[in-house]
Amino acid sequence: MSPTSSATPAKPRKAPGNAPKSDVPADERAALDADIDRLEAGAKVWVALTLDQRARLLGRVRDAVGVVAQEWADAATVSKGLTPGHPLSGEEWLGGPYAVIGLLDALRETLEALAKGRSPLDGVTLDEAPGGRLRAHTFPLNGTEKFLLSGFTGEVWFEPGVSAIEATRAAGLAQLSPTSSGGVGLVLGAGNVTSIPVADVLYELFAHNRVALLKVNPTQDALVPVFERALAPLIEPGFVRIVRGGAATGAYLTSHPRFAHVHITGSAVTFDAIVWGTGTDAARESGTPKLQVPITAELGGVSPIIVVPGRWSAADLKYQAEHVATMRLVNAGHNCIAGQVVIVSSDWPQRADFLRELHAAYAAAPQRPVWYPRSEERLEAAASAYPDAVWSADRTRAIVAAGDGDDEVETVEYFAPILGVVEVGGTGQEFLDGAVAHANDRLTGTLGANVIIDPATEEALGEGFERAIADLRYGDVAINTWTAFNFLTARLTWGGFPGATLADVSSGIGVVHNALLLDRVERSVARGPFRPFPRSAGKGVFTILPTPPWFVSSRTGAEVSAGLTRYLVDGKLPGLVKTLTKAMQA
C-alpha cells in the first residue's frame, strides 16, 4: 500500500503491543503502519485547529469535490456496468458528490455556529413528538432547500426523556471540546454507494475528533483516485489516509493495536467476523469479543414499505407503484436502504389494481446489470425459495408473495432486486397498527421503514397515525417518500434503531451524517408529498417537483441530478433554470 498523498510518509515504527498476525505481505504491512504513523502525527495537528480553521478546511474540501464531481459520477457509473451519462447515472450524482457537498455545507454551518458560541440547534424549531419525545425540525433550514425540495420535510426525534435544554447544550458532540483527541479511527468503507466512505470519514473527524484511515471496499477501487483528490485538503496534513485491500488487509487493520475505534458500513456477517472472529463460537459464548476497541456500524436489513389503503385515483396508483419499484430497483437493489417487503391490506378494494400497477412498473423499469458480488447467488436462492415468483428483465428481478410462515424475503436481506409482497388484514387504523406490528416483529433489521398514505386517510387517522409512526422501531422512517431522502439529507441521522449490542447487532450501532452533531437521537422522520406536481395543487402537501429525479421511471433523472449537483457547486442560476426545465420533462 502506498500513501495517498504526495507528502513524504512518516517512517514506519514498531507498533506498541503485539503486532497482529496477518497474511498481508511484509511490505504492505509496513506501508499500512506508515499510514498509521502519519495519522498519529496528524491527530496532534487536528486538535490544535480552531473551529474557524476547521470550517475553512471544509470549504477547501468542498471546492475539491466540485472539481472532481464529473469524474466521480462517471467512475461510479462505469464501476456498476453502465456507460458515462447513462440514463441511470443520476443515482451516482445524488449518491456521490451531491450528498457529500450537502454534508460539507451543513457541517461547516455547524462549526461556524459553535465558533460564535451558539448551539447548532439555535433557530431550529423544537416541539413534542408522540410519546413525550423532543423533535427538531431540521429540514428545510434555508431557502434553497425549501425551493428545490418543496413539500419535503425532515425531523430528528430524540430519545424519550431528552429535554430541549439538554439537546441544545449537547449539540456539537466532540466539537464542544475540540482539543480533546479521539485518536486514530479505522473506517471500513461500503462497497455500494460512493458517498458513504467519505461521509463516514467526515463523521469520525467531526463527531468524534478522530482522524481516520479509510480502507475502501474492493468494489470501489476505481474511485480511490477521485477520493484522494476530493479529500486532498484532509490527506495532506495527515487527518485522513486511504488504502485499498481485501479481506486480509481488513483483518490486519481490525486487529491492529493502534486504532481507537472501528466503524463499518456493511453486513452483519462481516460485523460479527470483526467482533467475534470466524470459525468458532468460543468468543461469543464467553462474551469476550475478539475486537478490543469500540465499534460502530451501519448494516442494513429488510425494509418494509407499508401501503395504507385509501381511495386512490388511477394516477395515484401508477405513481405510487413507480415509487415502490424505485425503492427496490435503484442501484439494482444493492442498497441497505432498499425497500424489500411491501405490506398491503388484504381488505383494500384497490389492492389488485395497485399490485397490477406495481408489477407493470417493476417490469418496465430500465434494465441494468446486477453487479454486486454474489448477487447471482441471491437471485438463485430466491428462485429456489419462491418457484412462483414473477420474473422480469431477463430474470434479473422478481416479485414474490410471502406466505404465513417464516419467509426468506422477510428475514434475509437479499441485497438484490427481489421484492416481496405480504398481506395484512384490515383498513384504516386497524391495518396500520397490524402492519407496524408485522414490520417490527417479523422483518429482520431496524434501519429504515417507508409508509405511503394519501392525505385524506392520514387526516382521518389523526393522532393514531402519528402514534403508529412512533411505534415503528426503525432508525429512519419515510412518509410518502423513500428513506433514501433521509440518507441524502445531511441534517438528518442515518442508522439503526437504538438498542443494538455486540451480540445482537441488528442494523447497527450508532448513527452517521447528523450534520448538526446531535446527541441521544432515536430516529429521523422524513415526509414528502403523496402526489407530484401539478397534481399536488390543492390536494395535501404541495410540491413543485414532478416525478422526482431519483425515480427509476424519470426520463430526465440523470440530467436533473447532475444539474442539481452543479448548482450546489457553482450556484449559477442559468444552469439551475435549465435543470428545472428538464425536471418538468421527467
Coordinates of C-alpha atoms in Angstrom, one line a residue:
M1 CA 0.0 0.0 0.0
S2 CA 1.3 3.4 -0.9
P3 CA 0.4 6.6 0.9
T4 CA -2.4 8.6 -0.7
S5 CA -0.8 12.0 -0.9
S6 CA 2.4 13.4 -2.3
A7 CA 3.6 14.2 1.2
T8 CA 6.6 12.2 2.4
P9 CA 5.2 9.4 4.7
A10 CA 6.4 9.1 8.3
K11 CA 9.0 6.5 8.9
P12 CA 7.4 3.2 9.9
R13 CA 7.9 2.2 13.6
K14 CA 7.1 -0.8 15.6
A15 CA 3.6 -0.9 16.9
P16 CA 3.1 -1.0 20.6
G17 CA 1.9 -4.3 22.0
N18 CA 1.8 -7.4 19.9
A19 CA 1.7 -6.8 16.1
P20 CA -1.3 -8.6 14.6
K21 CA -0.6 -11.8 12.7
S22 CA -1.5 -11.5 9.0
D23 CA -1.4 -12.9 5.6
V24 CA -0.6 -9.4 4.2
P25 CA 2.9 -9.2 2.8
A26 CA 5.5 -7.5 4.9
D27 CA 6.0 -4.5 2.6
E28 CA 2.3 -3.8 2.6
R29 CA 2.1 -4.1 6.4
A30 CA 5.0 -1.6 6.6
A31 CA 3.1 0.8 4.4
L32 CA -0.1 0.4 6.4
D33 CA 1.9 1.1 9.6
A34 CA 3.4 4.2 8.0
D35 CA -0.1 5.4 7.3
I36 CA -1.0 5.0 10.9
D37 CA 2.2 6.8 11.9
R38 CA 1.2 9.7 9.7
L39 CA -2.3 9.8 11.2
E40 CA -1.0 9.7 14.8
A41 CA 1.1 12.8 13.9
G42 CA -1.9 14.3 12.2
A43 CA -4.1 13.8 15.2
K44 CA -1.9 16.2 17.2
V45 CA -2.3 18.9 14.5
W46 CA -6.1 18.3 14.3
V47 CA -6.7 19.1 17.9
A48 CA -4.7 22.3 17.5
L49 CA -7.0 23.7 14.9
T50 CA -9.7 26.2 15.9
L51 CA -13.3 25.7 14.9
D52 CA -12.9 28.5 12.4
Q53 CA -9.9 26.8 10.8
R54 CA -11.9 23.5 10.6
A55 CA -14.8 25.3 8.9
R56 CA -12.4 26.8 6.3
L57 CA -10.9 23.4 5.8
L58 CA -14.3 22.0 5.0
G59 CA -14.7 24.8 2.4
R60 CA -11.4 23.6 0.7
V61 CA -12.8 20.0 0.6
R62 CA -16.0 21.3 -0.9
D63 CA -14.0 23.0 -3.7
A64 CA -12.1 19.8 -4.3
V65 CA -15.3 17.8 -4.5
G66 CA -16.7 20.3 -7.0
V67 CA -13.6 19.9 -9.2
V68 CA -13.9 16.1 -9.4
A69 CA -17.7 15.8 -9.4
Q70 CA -18.0 14.8 -13.0
E71 CA -15.2 12.3 -12.8
W72 CA -16.7 10.9 -9.6
A73 CA -20.1 10.3 -11.2
D74 CA -18.6 8.8 -14.3
A75 CA -16.2 6.5 -12.4
A76 CA -19.1 5.3 -10.2
T77 CA -21.4 4.7 -13.2
V78 CA -18.7 2.7 -15.0
S79 CA -18.0 0.6 -11.9
K80 CA -21.6 -0.6 -12.0
G81 CA -21.5 -1.7 -15.6
L82 CA -23.1 1.4 -17.1
T83 CA -21.7 3.9 -19.5
P84 CA -20.9 7.6 -18.5
G85 CA -24.1 9.7 -19.0
H86 CA -26.3 6.6 -18.9
P87 CA -30.0 7.5 -18.0
L88 CA -29.5 5.8 -14.6
S89 CA -26.3 7.7 -13.8
G90 CA -28.3 10.2 -11.9
E91 CA -28.1 7.8 -9.0
E92 CA -24.3 8.2 -8.9
W93 CA -24.6 12.0 -8.9
L94 CA -27.0 12.0 -6.0
G95 CA -25.4 9.2 -4.1
G96 CA -21.9 10.6 -4.6
P97 CA -20.9 14.3 -4.9
Y98 CA -24.3 15.7 -4.3
A99 CA -24.6 14.0 -0.9
V100 CA -21.1 14.9 0.1
I101 CA -21.4 18.6 -0.8
G102 CA -24.6 18.8 1.2
L103 CA -22.9 17.2 4.2
L104 CA -19.9 19.5 3.9
D105 CA -22.1 22.6 3.8
A106 CA -24.1 21.6 6.7
L107 CA -21.1 20.6 8.8
R108 CA -19.5 23.9 8.0
E109 CA -22.5 25.8 9.2
T110 CA -22.5 23.8 12.4
L111 CA -18.9 24.7 13.1
E112 CA -19.4 28.3 12.3
A113 CA -22.3 28.4 14.8
L114 CA -20.2 26.8 17.5
A115 CA -17.3 29.1 16.8
K116 CA -19.6 32.0 17.6
G117 CA -20.7 30.4 20.9
R118 CA -24.1 29.3 19.5
S119 CA -25.7 25.9 19.5
P120 CA -26.3 24.3 16.2
L121 CA -29.9 24.0 17.3
D122 CA -30.4 27.7 17.7
G123 CA -33.1 28.8 15.3
V124 CA -34.3 25.2 14.7
T125 CA -37.9 24.6 15.6
L126 CA -38.3 22.2 18.6
D127 CA -41.6 20.7 19.6
E128 CA -43.1 17.5 21.0
A129 CA -43.3 14.2 19.1
P130 CA -45.6 11.3 20.2
G131 CA -44.6 9.6 23.5
G132 CA -43.3 12.8 25.1
R133 CA -40.3 12.8 22.8
L134 CA -38.5 16.0 21.7
R135 CA -38.4 16.7 18.0
A136 CA -36.2 19.0 16.0
H137 CA -37.4 20.1 12.6
T138 CA -34.1 20.1 10.8
F139 CA -35.2 20.2 7.1
P140 CA -35.6 22.6 5.3
L141 CA -33.5 25.2 7.0
N142 CA -32.7 27.6 4.1
G143 CA -34.3 29.0 1.0
T144 CA -32.6 26.6 -1.4
E145 CA -33.9 23.6 0.4
K146 CA -37.4 25.0 0.6
F147 CA -37.4 25.7 -3.1
L148 CA -35.7 22.8 -4.7
L149 CA -37.4 20.2 -2.4
S150 CA -40.7 21.9 -1.7
G151 CA -43.1 19.6 0.0
F152 CA -40.4 17.6 1.7
T153 CA -39.6 18.0 5.4
G154 CA -37.3 16.2 7.9
E155 CA -37.3 15.8 11.7
V156 CA -34.9 14.3 14.2
W157 CA -36.6 12.6 17.2
F158 CA -34.6 12.4 20.4
E159 CA -34.7 9.5 22.8
P160 CA -37.5 9.7 25.4
G161 CA -36.6 11.9 28.3
V162 CA -34.2 14.3 26.4
S163 CA -35.2 17.9 27.1
A164 CA -34.8 20.9 24.8
I165 CA -32.2 22.3 27.1
E166 CA -30.2 19.1 27.2
A167 CA -30.4 18.7 23.4
T168 CA -29.3 22.2 22.7
R169 CA -26.4 22.1 25.2
A170 CA -25.2 18.7 23.8
A171 CA -25.4 19.7 20.1
G172 CA -21.9 19.8 18.7
L173 CA -20.6 16.5 20.2
A174 CA -16.8 16.4 20.1
Q175 CA -16.6 19.9 18.6
L176 CA -17.7 21.2 22.0
S177 CA -14.2 20.1 23.2
P178 CA -12.1 20.4 20.1
T179 CA -8.8 20.0 21.8
S180 CA -9.6 16.5 23.1
S181 CA -8.3 13.9 20.6
G182 CA -10.3 10.9 19.7
G183 CA -7.2 9.2 18.5
V184 CA -7.0 7.3 15.2
G185 CA -10.0 5.5 13.8
L186 CA -10.4 2.8 11.2
V187 CA -13.3 3.2 8.6
L188 CA -14.2 0.1 6.6
G189 CA -16.0 1.7 3.6
A190 CA -19.1 0.5 2.0
G191 CA -19.0 -1.1 -1.4
N192 CA -22.3 0.0 -2.9
V193 CA -22.8 3.8 -2.7
T194 CA -19.8 6.1 -3.2
S195 CA -20.7 8.9 -0.8
I196 CA -20.7 6.5 2.2
P197 CA -16.9 6.1 2.7
V198 CA -16.4 9.9 2.5
A199 CA -19.3 10.7 4.8
D200 CA -18.1 8.1 7.4
V201 CA -14.7 9.7 7.5
L202 CA -16.1 13.1 7.9
Y203 CA -18.3 11.8 10.8
E204 CA -15.2 10.4 12.5
L205 CA -13.4 13.7 12.3
F206 CA -16.2 16.0 13.4
A207 CA -18.4 13.9 15.6
H208 CA -15.5 12.3 17.4
N209 CA -12.4 14.4 16.8
R210 CA -10.8 11.2 15.3
V211 CA -8.5 11.2 12.4
A212 CA -9.2 8.2 10.1
L213 CA -7.7 5.6 7.9
L214 CA -10.2 4.6 5.2
K215 CA -10.0 1.2 3.7
V216 CA -12.2 1.2 0.6
N217 CA -14.2 -1.9 -0.4
P218 CA -12.6 -3.6 -3.4
T219 CA -15.7 -2.8 -5.4
Q220 CA -14.8 0.9 -5.2
D221 CA -11.1 0.6 -6.0
A222 CA -11.7 2.7 -9.2
L223 CA -12.9 5.6 -7.0
V224 CA -9.7 5.8 -4.9
P225 CA -8.0 8.4 -7.2
V226 CA -11.2 10.5 -7.1
F227 CA -11.4 10.2 -3.3
E228 CA -7.8 11.1 -3.0
R229 CA -8.3 14.4 -4.9
A230 CA -11.6 15.2 -3.2
L231 CA -10.1 14.7 0.3
A232 CA -6.6 16.1 -0.5
P233 CA -7.1 19.0 2.0
L234 CA -7.5 16.4 4.7
I235 CA -5.0 13.9 3.4
E236 CA -2.1 16.4 3.1
P237 CA -1.9 17.4 6.8
G238 CA -2.4 13.8 7.9
F239 CA -6.0 13.8 9.0
V240 CA -7.1 11.1 6.6
R241 CA -5.4 8.2 4.7
I242 CA -6.9 6.0 2.1
V243 CA -5.9 2.4 1.4
R244 CA -7.0 -0.5 -0.8
G245 CA -7.1 -4.1 0.1
G246 CA -9.2 -7.2 0.5
A247 CA -10.2 -9.4 3.5
A248 CA -6.6 -10.0 4.6
T249 CA -6.0 -6.2 4.8
G250 CA -9.2 -5.7 6.7
A251 CA -8.3 -8.4 9.2
Y252 CA -4.8 -6.9 9.7
L253 CA -6.2 -3.5 10.3
T254 CA -9.1 -4.5 12.6
S255 CA -6.5 -6.5 14.7
H256 CA -4.1 -3.5 14.9
P257 CA -3.5 -2.3 18.4
R258 CA -3.1 1.4 17.4
F259 CA -6.7 2.1 16.4
A260 CA -9.0 3.7 19.0
H261 CA -12.2 2.8 17.2
V262 CA -13.6 0.9 14.2
H263 CA -16.6 1.9 12.0
I264 CA -18.0 -0.3 9.4
T265 CA -20.7 0.0 6.8
G266 CA -21.5 -3.5 5.5
S267 CA -23.2 -6.7 6.6
A268 CA -24.0 -8.2 10.0
V269 CA -21.9 -11.2 8.9
T270 CA -18.8 -9.0 8.4
F271 CA -19.5 -7.2 11.7
D272 CA -19.6 -10.5 13.6
A273 CA -16.4 -11.7 12.0
I274 CA -14.7 -8.5 13.1
V275 CA -16.1 -8.5 16.6
W276 CA -16.1 -12.2 17.4
G277 CA -13.8 -13.8 14.8
T278 CA -14.5 -16.7 12.5
G279 CA -14.5 -20.4 12.7
T280 CA -15.5 -20.7 16.3
D281 CA -18.3 -19.6 18.7
A282 CA -16.0 -19.6 21.7
A283 CA -15.6 -15.8 21.8
R284 CA -19.3 -15.2 21.5
E285 CA -20.2 -17.9 24.1
S286 CA -17.7 -16.4 26.6
G287 CA -18.9 -12.9 25.9
T288 CA -15.4 -11.8 25.2
P289 CA -15.1 -10.1 21.9
K290 CA -12.0 -10.5 19.7
L291 CA -12.1 -6.8 18.9
Q292 CA -10.6 -4.8 21.7
V293 CA -11.8 -1.3 20.8
P294 CA -15.3 0.2 20.4
I295 CA -17.1 -0.3 17.1
T296 CA -20.0 1.5 15.4
A297 CA -21.8 0.1 12.4
E298 CA -24.4 0.8 9.7
L299 CA -25.6 -2.6 8.5
G300 CA -29.0 -2.8 6.8
G301 CA -31.9 -5.2 7.0
V302 CA -35.2 -6.0 5.4
S303 CA -37.0 -2.7 5.0
P304 CA -40.8 -2.5 4.9
I305 CA -43.0 -0.4 2.5
I306 CA -46.3 0.0 4.3
V307 CA -49.1 0.9 1.8
V308 CA -52.0 2.3 3.8
P309 CA -55.3 1.7 2.0
G310 CA -57.3 4.7 0.8
R311 CA -59.3 5.8 -2.2
W312 CA -56.7 6.5 -4.9
S313 CA -57.1 7.7 -8.4
A314 CA -55.6 5.8 -11.3
A315 CA -52.8 8.3 -11.4
D316 CA -52.1 7.8 -7.7
L317 CA -51.9 4.0 -8.2
K318 CA -49.5 4.4 -11.1
Y319 CA -47.3 7.0 -9.4
Q320 CA -47.0 5.1 -6.1
A321 CA -46.3 1.8 -7.9
E322 CA -43.4 3.5 -9.6
H323 CA -42.4 4.9 -6.2
V324 CA -42.3 1.4 -4.7
A325 CA -40.4 0.0 -7.7
T326 CA -37.8 2.8 -7.3
M327 CA -37.3 1.8 -3.6
R328 CA -36.2 -1.7 -4.7
L329 CA -34.5 -1.1 -8.1
V330 CA -32.2 1.9 -7.6
N331 CA -28.6 0.7 -7.8
A332 CA -30.0 -2.7 -8.9
G333 CA -31.3 -3.3 -5.4
H334 CA -27.7 -3.3 -3.9
N335 CA -28.7 -0.9 -1.1
C336 CA -29.2 -1.4 2.6
I337 CA -31.6 1.5 2.0
A338 CA -33.8 -0.5 -0.4
G339 CA -37.4 -1.4 0.4
Q340 CA -37.8 -5.2 0.3
V341 CA -41.2 -6.1 1.6
V342 CA -44.4 -4.3 0.5
I343 CA -47.2 -4.7 3.2
V344 CA -50.7 -4.2 1.7
S345 CA -54.1 -4.7 3.1
S346 CA -56.0 -7.9 2.1
D347 CA -59.2 -5.9 2.6
W348 CA -58.3 -2.9 0.4
P349 CA -60.7 -2.8 -2.6
Q350 CA -57.9 -1.4 -4.7
R351 CA -55.4 -4.0 -3.7
A352 CA -55.5 -5.9 -7.0
D353 CA -55.3 -2.6 -9.0
F354 CA -52.3 -1.5 -7.1
L355 CA -50.4 -4.8 -7.4
R356 CA -51.1 -4.8 -11.1
E357 CA -49.6 -1.4 -11.5
L358 CA -46.6 -2.5 -9.3
H359 CA -45.9 -5.5 -11.4
A360 CA -46.0 -3.3 -14.5
A361 CA -43.8 -0.6 -13.1
Y362 CA -41.3 -3.2 -11.8
A363 CA -41.0 -4.9 -15.2
A364 CA -40.9 -1.6 -17.2
A365 CA -38.1 0.0 -15.2
P366 CA -34.8 0.3 -17.2
Q367 CA -32.8 -2.9 -17.3
R368 CA -29.3 -2.8 -15.8
P369 CA -26.5 -5.1 -14.6
V370 CA -26.9 -6.9 -11.3
W371 CA -23.4 -6.1 -10.4
Y372 CA -22.7 -6.6 -6.7
P373 CA -20.6 -9.6 -5.8
R374 CA -22.6 -12.8 -5.2
S375 CA -25.8 -11.2 -6.5
E376 CA -26.4 -14.1 -8.8
E377 CA -26.3 -16.5 -5.9
R378 CA -29.0 -14.4 -4.2
L379 CA -31.2 -14.5 -7.3
E380 CA -30.8 -18.2 -7.5
A381 CA -31.7 -18.5 -3.8
A382 CA -34.9 -16.5 -4.4
A383 CA -35.8 -18.7 -7.4
S384 CA -35.4 -21.8 -5.3
A385 CA -37.4 -20.4 -2.3
Y386 CA -40.2 -19.0 -4.5
P387 CA -40.9 -21.1 -7.5
D388 CA -44.0 -19.0 -8.3
A389 CA -42.0 -15.7 -8.4
V390 CA -42.8 -13.3 -11.2
W391 CA -39.5 -12.6 -13.0
S392 CA -38.8 -9.8 -15.5
A393 CA -35.8 -8.0 -17.1
D394 CA -34.3 -11.3 -18.4
R395 CA -34.8 -13.0 -15.0
T396 CA -32.7 -10.4 -13.1
R397 CA -35.5 -9.1 -10.9
A398 CA -38.6 -10.7 -9.3
I399 CA -41.6 -10.1 -7.2
V400 CA -42.5 -12.8 -4.7
A401 CA -45.5 -13.4 -2.5
A402 CA -44.7 -14.1 1.2
G403 CA -46.6 -16.9 3.0
D404 CA -47.8 -17.1 6.5
G405 CA -44.6 -18.7 8.0
D406 CA -41.1 -17.5 8.3
D407 CA -40.3 -16.4 4.8
E408 CA -36.9 -15.7 3.5
V409 CA -37.9 -12.5 1.9
E410 CA -38.8 -11.2 5.4
T411 CA -35.7 -12.5 7.2
V412 CA -32.9 -12.4 4.6
E413 CA -31.6 -9.1 3.2
Y414 CA -31.2 -10.1 -0.4
F415 CA -29.2 -7.1 -1.5
A416 CA -30.6 -7.8 -5.0
P417 CA -33.7 -6.9 -6.9
I418 CA -36.1 -9.2 -5.1
L419 CA -39.3 -7.6 -3.9
G420 CA -41.7 -9.4 -1.5
V421 CA -45.4 -8.7 -1.0
V422 CA -47.2 -9.6 2.2
E423 CA -50.9 -9.0 3.1
V424 CA -52.2 -7.9 6.5
G425 CA -55.9 -7.6 7.2
G426 CA -58.0 -4.5 8.0
T427 CA -58.3 -1.0 6.8
G428 CA -57.6 2.4 8.5
Q429 CA -56.0 2.2 11.9
E430 CA -56.5 -1.5 12.3
F431 CA -54.4 -2.1 9.2
L432 CA -51.8 0.4 10.1
D433 CA -51.3 -1.0 13.6
G434 CA -51.2 -4.5 12.2
A435 CA -48.6 -3.5 9.5
V436 CA -46.4 -1.8 12.1
A437 CA -46.5 -4.8 14.3
H438 CA -45.7 -7.1 11.4
A439 CA -42.7 -4.9 10.4
N440 CA -41.4 -4.7 13.9
D441 CA -41.9 -8.4 14.8
R442 CA -41.3 -10.3 11.5
L443 CA -38.8 -8.3 9.4
T444 CA -35.1 -8.5 10.0
G445 CA -33.4 -5.3 11.0
T446 CA -34.3 -1.8 12.2
L447 CA -32.7 0.6 9.7
G448 CA -35.5 2.1 7.6
A449 CA -39.2 1.9 7.1
N450 CA -41.4 3.5 4.4
V451 CA -45.1 4.4 4.7
I452 CA -47.3 5.5 1.9
I453 CA -50.6 7.1 2.8
D454 CA -52.9 9.5 1.0
P455 CA -53.7 12.9 2.6
A456 CA -57.4 12.1 3.3
T457 CA -56.6 8.9 5.1
E458 CA -53.8 10.4 7.1
E459 CA -56.1 13.3 8.2
A460 CA -58.8 10.8 9.1
L461 CA -56.4 8.8 11.3
G462 CA -55.2 11.9 13.1
E463 CA -53.2 11.2 16.2
G464 CA -53.5 7.5 15.5
F465 CA -51.2 7.9 12.5
E466 CA -48.5 9.7 14.5
R467 CA -48.7 7.2 17.3
A468 CA -48.2 4.4 14.7
I469 CA -45.1 6.1 13.3
A470 CA -43.8 6.4 16.9
D471 CA -44.4 2.6 17.3
L472 CA -42.2 1.7 14.3
R473 CA -38.8 0.5 15.7
Y474 CA -36.7 1.9 12.9
G475 CA -33.9 4.4 13.0
D476 CA -35.3 6.1 9.8
V477 CA -38.9 6.5 8.7
A478 CA -40.0 8.0 5.4
I479 CA -43.7 9.0 4.9
N480 CA -44.7 9.5 1.3
T481 CA -41.0 9.5 0.3
W482 CA -38.3 6.9 0.4
T483 CA -35.7 6.6 3.2
A484 CA -33.1 7.4 0.6
F485 CA -34.3 11.0 1.3
N486 CA -33.2 10.6 4.9
F487 CA -29.9 9.2 3.8
L488 CA -29.2 12.1 1.4
T489 CA -30.3 14.9 3.9
A490 CA -27.3 15.9 5.9
R491 CA -29.1 17.3 8.9
L492 CA -31.0 14.0 9.5
T493 CA -29.4 11.0 11.1
W494 CA -28.8 7.6 9.5
G495 CA -28.5 4.4 11.4
G496 CA -30.4 1.6 13.1
F497 CA -32.9 2.0 15.9
P498 CA -31.2 2.3 19.3
G499 CA -30.7 -0.8 21.5
A500 CA -28.4 -3.0 19.3
T501 CA -25.5 -4.7 21.0
L502 CA -22.3 -6.5 20.0
A503 CA -24.1 -9.8 20.5
D504 CA -27.2 -8.8 18.6
V505 CA -26.2 -6.0 16.3
S506 CA -29.4 -5.9 14.1
S507 CA -29.0 -2.9 11.7
G508 CA -26.0 -1.4 13.6
I509 CA -24.8 0.7 16.4
G510 CA -24.7 4.5 16.3
V511 CA -25.5 7.0 13.6
V512 CA -23.7 8.9 10.9
H513 CA -24.4 12.0 8.8
N514 CA -26.1 14.0 11.6
A515 CA -24.5 17.3 10.5
L516 CA -26.0 19.2 13.5
L517 CA -24.0 16.8 15.7
L518 CA -26.9 16.0 17.9
D519 CA -26.7 13.6 20.8
R520 CA -29.1 10.9 22.0
V521 CA -31.0 10.6 18.8
E522 CA -33.7 7.9 18.4
R523 CA -34.7 8.3 14.8
S524 CA -35.2 10.6 11.9
V525 CA -38.5 11.0 10.1
A526 CA -38.9 12.4 6.6
R527 CA -42.2 13.4 5.0
G528 CA -43.0 14.0 1.3
P529 CA -45.9 14.8 -1.0
F530 CA -48.3 12.0 -1.9
R531 CA -48.8 13.5 -5.3
P532 CA -46.3 15.2 -7.6
F533 CA -46.7 18.5 -9.4
P534 CA -49.1 19.5 -10.8
R535 CA -51.5 17.1 -9.1
S536 CA -50.2 18.2 -5.7
A537 CA -52.0 21.5 -6.0
G538 CA -54.9 21.7 -3.6
K539 CA -54.5 18.0 -2.6
G540 CA -52.5 17.7 0.6
V541 CA -48.8 18.7 0.6
F542 CA -47.8 20.9 -2.3
T543 CA -44.6 20.5 -4.2
I544 CA -43.1 21.9 -7.4
L545 CA -41.4 18.6 -8.2
P546 CA -42.9 16.4 -10.9
T547 CA -41.6 12.9 -10.9
P548 CA -38.5 13.1 -8.6
P549 CA -35.2 12.6 -10.3
W550 CA -34.4 9.5 -8.2
F551 CA -37.4 7.6 -9.6
V552 CA -36.3 4.8 -11.9
S553 CA -39.1 6.0 -14.2
S554 CA -37.8 9.5 -14.5
R555 CA -36.9 10.3 -18.2
T556 CA -34.5 13.1 -17.2
G557 CA -33.2 11.9 -13.9
A558 CA -29.6 11.8 -15.0
E559 CA -29.6 15.4 -16.3
V560 CA -31.5 16.8 -13.4
S561 CA -29.3 15.0 -10.8
A562 CA -26.2 16.3 -12.5
G563 CA -27.7 19.8 -12.8
L564 CA -28.6 20.0 -9.1
T565 CA -25.1 18.9 -8.1
R566 CA -23.6 21.5 -10.4
Y567 CA -25.8 24.2 -8.9
L568 CA -24.6 23.2 -5.4
V569 CA -21.0 23.5 -6.8
D570 CA -21.3 26.9 -8.6
G571 CA -24.6 28.5 -7.6
K572 CA -25.2 29.6 -11.2
L573 CA -28.9 30.4 -11.8
P574 CA -28.9 29.9 -15.6
G575 CA -27.8 26.3 -15.0
L576 CA -30.5 25.8 -12.4
V577 CA -33.2 27.1 -14.7
K578 CA -32.1 24.6 -17.3
T579 CA -32.2 21.9 -14.7
L580 CA -35.6 22.7 -13.5
T581 CA -36.9 22.8 -17.1
K582 CA -35.5 19.3 -17.5
A583 CA -37.2 18.3 -14.3
M584 CA -40.6 19.3 -15.7
Q585 CA -40.0 16.8 -18.5
A586 CA -39.4 13.9 -16.2

